Short mmCIF file of C-alpha atoms and ligand atoms in Angstrom, two decimals:
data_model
loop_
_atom_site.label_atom_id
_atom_site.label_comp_id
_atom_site.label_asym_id
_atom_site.label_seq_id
_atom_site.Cartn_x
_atom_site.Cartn_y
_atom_site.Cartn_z
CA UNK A 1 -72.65 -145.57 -23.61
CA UNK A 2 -72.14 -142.02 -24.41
CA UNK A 3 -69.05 -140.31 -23.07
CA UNK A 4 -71.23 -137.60 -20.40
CA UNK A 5 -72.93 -140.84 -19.02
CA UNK A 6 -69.86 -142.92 -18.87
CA UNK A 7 -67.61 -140.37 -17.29
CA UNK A 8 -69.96 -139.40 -14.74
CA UNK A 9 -70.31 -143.15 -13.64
CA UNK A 10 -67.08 -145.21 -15.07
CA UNK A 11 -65.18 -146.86 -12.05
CA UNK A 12 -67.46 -146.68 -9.28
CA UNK A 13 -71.38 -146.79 -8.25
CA UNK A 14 -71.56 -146.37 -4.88
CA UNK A 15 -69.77 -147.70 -1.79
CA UNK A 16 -71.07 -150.23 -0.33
CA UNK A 17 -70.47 -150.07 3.49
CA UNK A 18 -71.97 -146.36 3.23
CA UNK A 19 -73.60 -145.47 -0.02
CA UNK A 20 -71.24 -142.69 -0.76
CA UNK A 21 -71.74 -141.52 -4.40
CA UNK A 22 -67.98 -141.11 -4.93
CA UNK A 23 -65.16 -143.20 -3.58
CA UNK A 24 -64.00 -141.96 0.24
CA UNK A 25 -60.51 -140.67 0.17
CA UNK A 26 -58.72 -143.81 1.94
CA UNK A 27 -55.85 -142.71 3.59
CA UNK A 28 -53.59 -145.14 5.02
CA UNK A 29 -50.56 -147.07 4.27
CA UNK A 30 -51.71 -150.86 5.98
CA UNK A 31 -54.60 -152.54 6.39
CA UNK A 32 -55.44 -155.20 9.61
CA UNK A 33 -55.86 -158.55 9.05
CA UNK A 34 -57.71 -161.28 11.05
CA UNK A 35 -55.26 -163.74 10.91
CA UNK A 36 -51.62 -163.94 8.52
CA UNK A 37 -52.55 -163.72 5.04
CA UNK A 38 -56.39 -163.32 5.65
CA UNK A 39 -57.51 -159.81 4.74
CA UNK A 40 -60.30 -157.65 2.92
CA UNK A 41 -58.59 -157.90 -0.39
CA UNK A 42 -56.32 -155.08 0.65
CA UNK A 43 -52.80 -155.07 2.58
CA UNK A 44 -50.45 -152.82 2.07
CA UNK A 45 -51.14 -149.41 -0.03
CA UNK A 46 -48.25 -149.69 -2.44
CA UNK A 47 -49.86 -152.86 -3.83
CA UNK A 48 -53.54 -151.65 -3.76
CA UNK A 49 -55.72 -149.22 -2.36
CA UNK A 50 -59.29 -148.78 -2.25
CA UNK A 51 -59.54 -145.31 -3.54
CA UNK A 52 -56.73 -146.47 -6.46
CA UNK A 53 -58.49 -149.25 -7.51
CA UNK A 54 -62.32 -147.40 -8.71
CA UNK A 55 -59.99 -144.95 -10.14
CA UNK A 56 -57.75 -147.73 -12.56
CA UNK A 57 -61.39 -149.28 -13.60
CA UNK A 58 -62.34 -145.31 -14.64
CA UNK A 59 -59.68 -145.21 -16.78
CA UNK A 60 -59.71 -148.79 -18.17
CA UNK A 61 -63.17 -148.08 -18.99
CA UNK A 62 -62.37 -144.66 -20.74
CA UNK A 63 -59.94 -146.15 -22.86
CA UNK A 64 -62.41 -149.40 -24.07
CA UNK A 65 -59.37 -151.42 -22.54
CA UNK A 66 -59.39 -154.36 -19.91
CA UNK A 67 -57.23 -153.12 -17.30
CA UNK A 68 -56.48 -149.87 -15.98
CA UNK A 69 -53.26 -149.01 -13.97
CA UNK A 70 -52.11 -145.74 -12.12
CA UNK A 71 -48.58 -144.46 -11.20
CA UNK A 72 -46.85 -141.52 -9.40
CA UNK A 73 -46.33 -139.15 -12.74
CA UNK A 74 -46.18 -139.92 -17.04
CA UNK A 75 -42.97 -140.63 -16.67
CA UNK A 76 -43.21 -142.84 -13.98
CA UNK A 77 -45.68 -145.07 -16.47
CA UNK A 78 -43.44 -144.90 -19.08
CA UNK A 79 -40.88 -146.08 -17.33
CA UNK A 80 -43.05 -148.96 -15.79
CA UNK A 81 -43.66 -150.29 -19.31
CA UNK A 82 -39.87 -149.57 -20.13
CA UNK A 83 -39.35 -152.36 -17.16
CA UNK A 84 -41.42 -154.68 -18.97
CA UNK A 85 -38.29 -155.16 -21.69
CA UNK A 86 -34.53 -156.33 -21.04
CA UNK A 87 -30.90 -155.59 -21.94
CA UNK A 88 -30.77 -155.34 -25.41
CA UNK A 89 -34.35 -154.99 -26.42
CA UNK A 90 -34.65 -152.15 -28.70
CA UNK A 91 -37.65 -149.42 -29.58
CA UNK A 92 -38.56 -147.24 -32.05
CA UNK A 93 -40.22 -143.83 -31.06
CA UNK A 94 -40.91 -141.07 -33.16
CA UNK A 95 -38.86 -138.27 -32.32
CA UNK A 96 -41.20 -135.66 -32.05
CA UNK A 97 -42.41 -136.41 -28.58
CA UNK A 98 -42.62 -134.56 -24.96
CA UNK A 99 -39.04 -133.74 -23.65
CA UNK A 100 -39.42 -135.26 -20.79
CA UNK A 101 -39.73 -139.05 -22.02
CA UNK A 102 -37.10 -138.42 -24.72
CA UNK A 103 -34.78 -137.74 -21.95
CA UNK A 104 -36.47 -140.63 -19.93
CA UNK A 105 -35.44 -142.92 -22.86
CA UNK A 106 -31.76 -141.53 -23.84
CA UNK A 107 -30.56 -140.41 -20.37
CA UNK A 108 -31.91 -143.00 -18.36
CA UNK A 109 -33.49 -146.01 -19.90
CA UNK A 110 -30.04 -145.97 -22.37
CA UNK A 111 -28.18 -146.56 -19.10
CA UNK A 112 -29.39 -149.86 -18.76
CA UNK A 113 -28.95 -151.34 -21.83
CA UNK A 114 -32.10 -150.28 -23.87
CA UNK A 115 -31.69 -149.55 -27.52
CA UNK A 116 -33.26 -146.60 -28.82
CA UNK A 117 -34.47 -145.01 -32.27
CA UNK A 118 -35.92 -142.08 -32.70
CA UNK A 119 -37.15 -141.28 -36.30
CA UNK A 120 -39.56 -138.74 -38.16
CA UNK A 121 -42.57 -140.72 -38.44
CA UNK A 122 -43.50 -139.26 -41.90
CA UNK A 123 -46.70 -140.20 -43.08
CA UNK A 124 -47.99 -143.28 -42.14
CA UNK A 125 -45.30 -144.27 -40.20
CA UNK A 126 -42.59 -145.06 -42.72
CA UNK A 127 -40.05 -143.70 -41.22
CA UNK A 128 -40.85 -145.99 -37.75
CA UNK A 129 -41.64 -148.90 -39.56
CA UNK A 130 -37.97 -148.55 -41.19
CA UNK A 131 -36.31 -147.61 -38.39
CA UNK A 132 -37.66 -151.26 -36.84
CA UNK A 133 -35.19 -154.28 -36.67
CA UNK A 134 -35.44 -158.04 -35.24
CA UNK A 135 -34.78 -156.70 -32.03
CA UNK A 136 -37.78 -154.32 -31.56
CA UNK A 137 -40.09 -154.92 -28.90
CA UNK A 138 -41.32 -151.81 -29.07
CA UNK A 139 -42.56 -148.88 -30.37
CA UNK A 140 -43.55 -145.60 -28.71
CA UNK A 141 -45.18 -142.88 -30.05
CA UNK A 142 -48.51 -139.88 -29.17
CA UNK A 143 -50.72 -138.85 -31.69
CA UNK A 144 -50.91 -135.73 -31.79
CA UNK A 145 -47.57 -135.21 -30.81
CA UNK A 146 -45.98 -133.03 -28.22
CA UNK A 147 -45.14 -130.44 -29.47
CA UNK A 148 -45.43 -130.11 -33.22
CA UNK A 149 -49.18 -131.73 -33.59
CA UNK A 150 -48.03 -134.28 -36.09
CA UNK A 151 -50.83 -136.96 -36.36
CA UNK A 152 -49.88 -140.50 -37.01
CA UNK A 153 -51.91 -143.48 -38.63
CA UNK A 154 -52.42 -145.35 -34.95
CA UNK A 155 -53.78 -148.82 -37.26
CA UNK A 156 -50.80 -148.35 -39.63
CA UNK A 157 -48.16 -148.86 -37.29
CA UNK A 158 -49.75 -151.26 -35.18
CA UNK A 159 -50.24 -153.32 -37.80
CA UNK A 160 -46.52 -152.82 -38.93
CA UNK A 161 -45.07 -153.23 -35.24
CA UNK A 162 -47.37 -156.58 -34.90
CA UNK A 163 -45.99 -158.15 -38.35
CA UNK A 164 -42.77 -158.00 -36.65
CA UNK A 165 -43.58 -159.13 -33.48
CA UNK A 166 -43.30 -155.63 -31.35
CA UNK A 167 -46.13 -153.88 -29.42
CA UNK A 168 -47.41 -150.36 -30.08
CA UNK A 169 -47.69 -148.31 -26.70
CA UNK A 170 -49.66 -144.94 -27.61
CA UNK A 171 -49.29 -141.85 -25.70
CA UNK A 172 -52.95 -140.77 -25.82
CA UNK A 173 -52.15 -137.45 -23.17
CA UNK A 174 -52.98 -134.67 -25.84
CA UNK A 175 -56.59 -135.62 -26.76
CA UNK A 176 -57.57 -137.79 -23.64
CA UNK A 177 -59.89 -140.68 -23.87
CA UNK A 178 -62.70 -138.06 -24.57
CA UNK A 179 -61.57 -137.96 -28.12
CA UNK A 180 -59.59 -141.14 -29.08
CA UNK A 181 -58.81 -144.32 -27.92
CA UNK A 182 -55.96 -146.15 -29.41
CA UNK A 183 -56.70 -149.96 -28.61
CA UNK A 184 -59.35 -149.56 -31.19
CA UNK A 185 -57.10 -148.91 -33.57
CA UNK A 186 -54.94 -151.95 -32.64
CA UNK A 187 -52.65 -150.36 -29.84
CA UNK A 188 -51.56 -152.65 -27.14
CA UNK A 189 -50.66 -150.20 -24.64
CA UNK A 190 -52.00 -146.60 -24.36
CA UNK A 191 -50.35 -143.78 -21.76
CA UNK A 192 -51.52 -140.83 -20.17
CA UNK A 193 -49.89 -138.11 -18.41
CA UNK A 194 -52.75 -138.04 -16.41
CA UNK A 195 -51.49 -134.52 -14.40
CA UNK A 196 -53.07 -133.35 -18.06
CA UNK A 197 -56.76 -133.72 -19.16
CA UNK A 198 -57.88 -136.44 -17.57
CA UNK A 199 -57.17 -134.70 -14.43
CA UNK A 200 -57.77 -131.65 -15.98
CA UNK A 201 -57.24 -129.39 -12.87
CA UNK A 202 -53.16 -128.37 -12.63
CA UNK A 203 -53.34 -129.78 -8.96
CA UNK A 204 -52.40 -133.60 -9.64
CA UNK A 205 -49.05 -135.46 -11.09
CA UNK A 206 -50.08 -138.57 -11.91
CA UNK A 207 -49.67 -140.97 -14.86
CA UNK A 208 -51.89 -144.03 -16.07
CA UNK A 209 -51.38 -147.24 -18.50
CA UNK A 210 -54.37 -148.98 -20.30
CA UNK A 211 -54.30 -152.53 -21.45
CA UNK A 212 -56.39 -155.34 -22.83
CA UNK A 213 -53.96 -159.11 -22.28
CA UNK A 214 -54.21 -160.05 -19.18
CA UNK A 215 -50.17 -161.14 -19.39
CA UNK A 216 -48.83 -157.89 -19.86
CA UNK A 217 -51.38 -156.08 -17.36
CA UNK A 218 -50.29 -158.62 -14.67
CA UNK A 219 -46.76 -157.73 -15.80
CA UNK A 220 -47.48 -154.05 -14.99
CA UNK A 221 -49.32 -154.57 -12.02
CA UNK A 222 -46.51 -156.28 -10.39
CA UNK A 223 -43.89 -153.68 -11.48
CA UNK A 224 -46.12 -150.73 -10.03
CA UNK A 225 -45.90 -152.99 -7.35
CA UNK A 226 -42.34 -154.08 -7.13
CA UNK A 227 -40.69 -149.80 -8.09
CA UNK A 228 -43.42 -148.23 -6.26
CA UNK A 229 -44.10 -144.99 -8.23
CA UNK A 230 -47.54 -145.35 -6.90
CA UNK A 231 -50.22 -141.82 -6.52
CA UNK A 232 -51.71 -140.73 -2.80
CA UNK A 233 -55.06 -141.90 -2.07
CA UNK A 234 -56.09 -137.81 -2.06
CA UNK A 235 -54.68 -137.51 -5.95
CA UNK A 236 -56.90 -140.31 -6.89
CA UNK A 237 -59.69 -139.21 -5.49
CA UNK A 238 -58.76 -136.06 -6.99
CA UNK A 239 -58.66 -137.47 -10.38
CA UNK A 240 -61.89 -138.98 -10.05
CA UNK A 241 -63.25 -135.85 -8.99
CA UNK A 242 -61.76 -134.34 -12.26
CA UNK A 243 -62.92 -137.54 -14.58
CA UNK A 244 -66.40 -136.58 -13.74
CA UNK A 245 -66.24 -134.00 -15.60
CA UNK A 246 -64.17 -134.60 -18.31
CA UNK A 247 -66.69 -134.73 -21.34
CA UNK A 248 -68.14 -130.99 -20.56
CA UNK A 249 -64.30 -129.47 -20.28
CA UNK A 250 -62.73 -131.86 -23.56
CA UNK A 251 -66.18 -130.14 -25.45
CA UNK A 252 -65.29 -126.45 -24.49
CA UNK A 253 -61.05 -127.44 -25.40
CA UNK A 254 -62.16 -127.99 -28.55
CA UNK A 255 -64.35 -125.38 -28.75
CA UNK A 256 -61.81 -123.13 -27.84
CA UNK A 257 -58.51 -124.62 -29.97
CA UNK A 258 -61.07 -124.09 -32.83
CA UNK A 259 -61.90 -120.29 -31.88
CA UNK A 260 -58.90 -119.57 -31.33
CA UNK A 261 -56.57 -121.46 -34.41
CA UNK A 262 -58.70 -119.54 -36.74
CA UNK A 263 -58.39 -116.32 -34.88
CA UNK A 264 -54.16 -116.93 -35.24
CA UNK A 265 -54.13 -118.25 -38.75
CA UNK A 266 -55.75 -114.74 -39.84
CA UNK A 267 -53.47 -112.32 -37.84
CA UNK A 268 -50.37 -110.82 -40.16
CA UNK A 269 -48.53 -111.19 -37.27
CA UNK A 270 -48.59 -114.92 -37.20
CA UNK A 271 -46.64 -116.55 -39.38
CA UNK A 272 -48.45 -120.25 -39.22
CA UNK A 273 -50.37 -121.79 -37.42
CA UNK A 274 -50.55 -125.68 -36.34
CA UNK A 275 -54.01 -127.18 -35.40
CA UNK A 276 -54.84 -130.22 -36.94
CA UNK A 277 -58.64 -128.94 -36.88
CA UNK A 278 -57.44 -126.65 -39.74
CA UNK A 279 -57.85 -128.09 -43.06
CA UNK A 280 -54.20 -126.78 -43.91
CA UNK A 281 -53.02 -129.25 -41.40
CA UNK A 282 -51.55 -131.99 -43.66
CA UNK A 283 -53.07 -134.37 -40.49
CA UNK A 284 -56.32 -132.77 -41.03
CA UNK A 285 -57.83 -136.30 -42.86
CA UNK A 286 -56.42 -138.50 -40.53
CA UNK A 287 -57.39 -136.48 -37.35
CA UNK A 288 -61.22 -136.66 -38.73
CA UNK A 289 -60.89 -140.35 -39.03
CA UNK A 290 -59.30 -141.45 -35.94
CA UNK A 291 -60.44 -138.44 -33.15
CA UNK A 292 -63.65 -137.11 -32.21
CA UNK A 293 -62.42 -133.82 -32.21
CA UNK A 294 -59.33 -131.82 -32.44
CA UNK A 295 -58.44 -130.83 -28.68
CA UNK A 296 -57.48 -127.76 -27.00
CA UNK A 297 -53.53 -127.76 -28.22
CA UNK A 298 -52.13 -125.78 -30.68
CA UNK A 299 -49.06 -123.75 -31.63
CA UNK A 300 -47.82 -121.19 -33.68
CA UNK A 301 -44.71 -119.24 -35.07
CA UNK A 302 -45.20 -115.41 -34.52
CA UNK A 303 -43.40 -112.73 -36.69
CA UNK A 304 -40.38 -111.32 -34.83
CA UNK A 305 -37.30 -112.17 -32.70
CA UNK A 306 -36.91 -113.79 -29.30
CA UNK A 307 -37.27 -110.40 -27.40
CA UNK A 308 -40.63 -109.62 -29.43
CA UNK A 309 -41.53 -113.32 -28.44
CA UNK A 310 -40.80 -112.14 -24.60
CA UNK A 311 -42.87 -108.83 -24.58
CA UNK A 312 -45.98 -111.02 -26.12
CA UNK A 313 -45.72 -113.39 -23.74
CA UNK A 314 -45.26 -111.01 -21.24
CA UNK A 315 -48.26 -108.59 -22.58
CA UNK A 316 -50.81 -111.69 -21.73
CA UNK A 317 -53.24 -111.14 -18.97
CA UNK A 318 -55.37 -114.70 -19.00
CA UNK A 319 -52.99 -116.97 -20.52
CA UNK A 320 -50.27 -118.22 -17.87
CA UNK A 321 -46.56 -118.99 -18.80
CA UNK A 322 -46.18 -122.01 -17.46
CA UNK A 323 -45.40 -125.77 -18.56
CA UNK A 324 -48.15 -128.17 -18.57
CA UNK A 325 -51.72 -128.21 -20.96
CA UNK A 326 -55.20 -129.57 -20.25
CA UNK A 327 -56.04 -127.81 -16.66
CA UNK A 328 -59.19 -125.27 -16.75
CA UNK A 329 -57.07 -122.57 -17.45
CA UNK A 330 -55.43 -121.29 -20.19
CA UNK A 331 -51.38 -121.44 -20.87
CA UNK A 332 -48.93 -120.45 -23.23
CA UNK A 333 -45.53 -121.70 -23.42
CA UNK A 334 -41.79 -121.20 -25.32
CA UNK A 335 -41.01 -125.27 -25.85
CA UNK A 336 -37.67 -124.30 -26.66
CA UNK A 337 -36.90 -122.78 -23.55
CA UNK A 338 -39.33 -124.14 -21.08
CA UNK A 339 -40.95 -128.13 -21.88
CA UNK A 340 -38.34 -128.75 -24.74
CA UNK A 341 -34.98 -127.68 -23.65
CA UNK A 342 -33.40 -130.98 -22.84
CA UNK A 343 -34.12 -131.92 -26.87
CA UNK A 344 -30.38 -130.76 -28.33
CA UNK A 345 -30.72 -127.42 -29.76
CA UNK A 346 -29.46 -129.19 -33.32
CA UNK A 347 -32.78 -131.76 -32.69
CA UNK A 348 -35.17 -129.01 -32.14
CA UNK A 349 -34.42 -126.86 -35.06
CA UNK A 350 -35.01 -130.11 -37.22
CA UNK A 351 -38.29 -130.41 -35.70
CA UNK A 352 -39.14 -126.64 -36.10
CA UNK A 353 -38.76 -125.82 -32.43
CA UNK A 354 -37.69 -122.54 -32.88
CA UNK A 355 -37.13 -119.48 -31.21
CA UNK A 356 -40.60 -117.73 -32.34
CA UNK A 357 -42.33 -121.08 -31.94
CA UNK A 358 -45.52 -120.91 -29.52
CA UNK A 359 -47.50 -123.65 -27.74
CA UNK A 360 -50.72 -122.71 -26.10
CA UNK A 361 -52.96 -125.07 -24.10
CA UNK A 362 -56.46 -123.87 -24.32
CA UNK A 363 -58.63 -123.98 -21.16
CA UNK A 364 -62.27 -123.65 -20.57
CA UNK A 365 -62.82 -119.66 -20.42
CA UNK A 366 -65.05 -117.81 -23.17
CA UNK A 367 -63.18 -118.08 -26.83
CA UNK A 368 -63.86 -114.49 -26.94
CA UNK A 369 -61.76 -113.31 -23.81
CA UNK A 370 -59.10 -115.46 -24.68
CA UNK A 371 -59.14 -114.01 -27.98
CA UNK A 372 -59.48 -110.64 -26.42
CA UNK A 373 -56.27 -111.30 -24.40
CA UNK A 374 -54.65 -112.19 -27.48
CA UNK A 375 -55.00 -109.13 -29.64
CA UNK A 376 -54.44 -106.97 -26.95
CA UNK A 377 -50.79 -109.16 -26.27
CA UNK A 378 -50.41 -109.07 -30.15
CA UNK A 379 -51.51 -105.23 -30.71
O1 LIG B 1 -45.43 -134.72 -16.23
P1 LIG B 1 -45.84 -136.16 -16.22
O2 LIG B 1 -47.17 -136.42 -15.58
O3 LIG B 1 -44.77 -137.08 -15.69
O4 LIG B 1 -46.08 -136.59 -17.76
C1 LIG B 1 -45.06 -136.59 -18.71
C2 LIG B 1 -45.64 -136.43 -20.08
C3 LIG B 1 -45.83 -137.53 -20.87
N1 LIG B 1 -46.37 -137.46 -22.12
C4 LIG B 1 -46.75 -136.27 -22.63
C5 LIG B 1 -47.32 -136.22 -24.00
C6 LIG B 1 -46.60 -135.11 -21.88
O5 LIG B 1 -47.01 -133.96 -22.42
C7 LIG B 1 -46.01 -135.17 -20.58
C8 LIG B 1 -45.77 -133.95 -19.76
N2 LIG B 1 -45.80 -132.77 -20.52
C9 LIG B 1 -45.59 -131.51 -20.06
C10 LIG B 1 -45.32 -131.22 -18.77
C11 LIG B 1 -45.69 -130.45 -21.07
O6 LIG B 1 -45.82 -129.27 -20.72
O7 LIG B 1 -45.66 -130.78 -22.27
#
């Protein structure tokens, strides 16, 4: 099925009871039963709800996977699949990754006896395939990553992390299901942030896990269960809401990231741009291979200091400073100071987060007003 068909219809039909084209917004925490033990299927809303539950088979069937789960925030799934391991277990991660879960991993996961490593992936992976020992369970890593846009070889590392016995969980948040799926290229588990695209809105938090064996999906189930990081009935139905029309806004992203990388890459005062749709991207080859498109992130290193970084950002009209990509609207962002200040200063400038390093999100307006906004911010 085509993606416009099977967004508009993945997860749910029609209700039963009512016909209602889109799931009704069930909101309530408990459910009667007739006698102990005998109910509809549903008891308690932690467990299972019945405006969750279209919603998990939406995403399972965006992602070609199985299952489908939903959680409370990214993190919150991350940290759901971090439960699924023990004192001792160790992962590898590429280091170039969101803030957020690299603090998730060091500052909190660390705590309880997790082993981390967090490595350059290089080119196909080297560098996490080295950094793997007898102990690894795991490795973590998102494709294109967050923030530098480094694309990694999804069925190169699988197949590395499965020859010595470890699962691959993808991060999938930057492109959305729209334009890759990582269990066809051999991952076990993939994440969303799903506050991001998938959503697509800025008006949910909410996180999601896709996975084919039925072991590790029960394992999930019962931890989303058992720590409770569950989403509101309303933010699912939200979601779905969103989901609907995911295909139209993922086609006008990448219309968009396209518009406006080649707009950056020509101005003299950018210094370089970073979109793997550009065939200077040394992940352009890959990207073609393993996406349907190249997304609506990019970044960029203007000319100047940190107070000519301010008054551009400043100067913008359209584009919003904020933290967050993938909503409707357009927004710009200073990693180092806003979505990638817990990474240790010493960290970032390996990585190339630096002080005139820009990430923009690109929404769904006209290329040309964005553009517009730009120059004028630039000028
Ligand atoms: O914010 P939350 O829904 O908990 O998702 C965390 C997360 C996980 N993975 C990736 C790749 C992400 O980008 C994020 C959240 N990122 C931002 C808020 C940001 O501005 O990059």
């Amino acid at each position: 099925m085509n993606l416009e068909t099977l967004a508009v219809h993945a997860g749910f039909e029609q209700d039963a009871a009512t016909g209602a084209v889109m799931p009704p917004i069930y909101q309530v925490s408990t459910f009667a039963q007739r006698a102990p033990g005998e109910h509809l299927g549903y008891e308690y809303s932690r467990s299972d709800n019945p405006t969750r539950t279209p919603l998990q088979a939406a995403i399972a069937e965006l992602e070609h996977a199985k299952h489908g789960l939903v959680f409370s925030s990214g993190l919150a799934a991350i940290d759901a699949v971090l439960n699924t391991l023990k004192a001792g277990d160790h992962i590898v991660a590429c280091d170039d990754l969101y803030g957020g879960t690299a603090r998730l991993f060091n500052q909190v996961a660390a705590n309880r006896g997790l082993t981390f490593t967090l490595t350059p992936p290089l080119k196909a992976g080297e560098g996490l395939i080295a950094a793997m020992t007898p102990n690894t369970k795991l490795v973590w890593i998102e494709s294109p990553t967050n923030p530098m846009l480094n694309v990694l070889d999804i069925s190169a590392v699988a197949e590395a992390a499965h020859a010595r016995g470890a699962l691959l969980a993808v991060d999938n948040t930057f492109l959305s299901p729209a334009l890759q799926n990582p269990i066809s290229f051999g991952a076990d588990i993939v994440m969303h942030s799903v506050t991001k695209y998938i959503n697509g809105h800025s008006d949910v938090i909410m996180g999601a896990l896709a996975v084919n064996d039925d072991a590790l999906y029960e394992r999930l189930k019962f931890l989303q269960n058992a720590m409770g990081a569950v989403p509101s009935p309303i933010d699912c139905f939200l979601v779905m809401r969103g989901i609907r029309t995911l295909a139209l806004r993922i086609a006008q992203h990448d219309r968009n990231g396209r518009a406006l990388s080649g707009y950056l890459a020509q101005h003299p005062k950018v210094e370089a741009v970073i979109y793997p749709g550009l065939v200077s991207h040394p992940g352009h080859a890959l990207a073609v291979k393993q996406q349907r498109g190249f997304g609506g992130m990019l970044c960029f290193y203007l000319r100047g200091d940190l107070e000519a970084i301010r008054k551009f950002l400043s100067n913008l009209h359209l584009f919003k400073i904020a933290e967050s990509l993938g909503g409707v609207e357009s927004l710009i962002e200073h990693p180092a100071i806003m979505t990638h200040a817990s990474v240790p200063e010493e960290r970032r400038r390996q990585l190339g987060i630096l002080d005139n390093f820009i990430r923009i999100s690109c929404g769904i307006e006209h290329a040309d007003d964005l553009i517009a906004d730009l120059e004028r911010a630039l000028g």
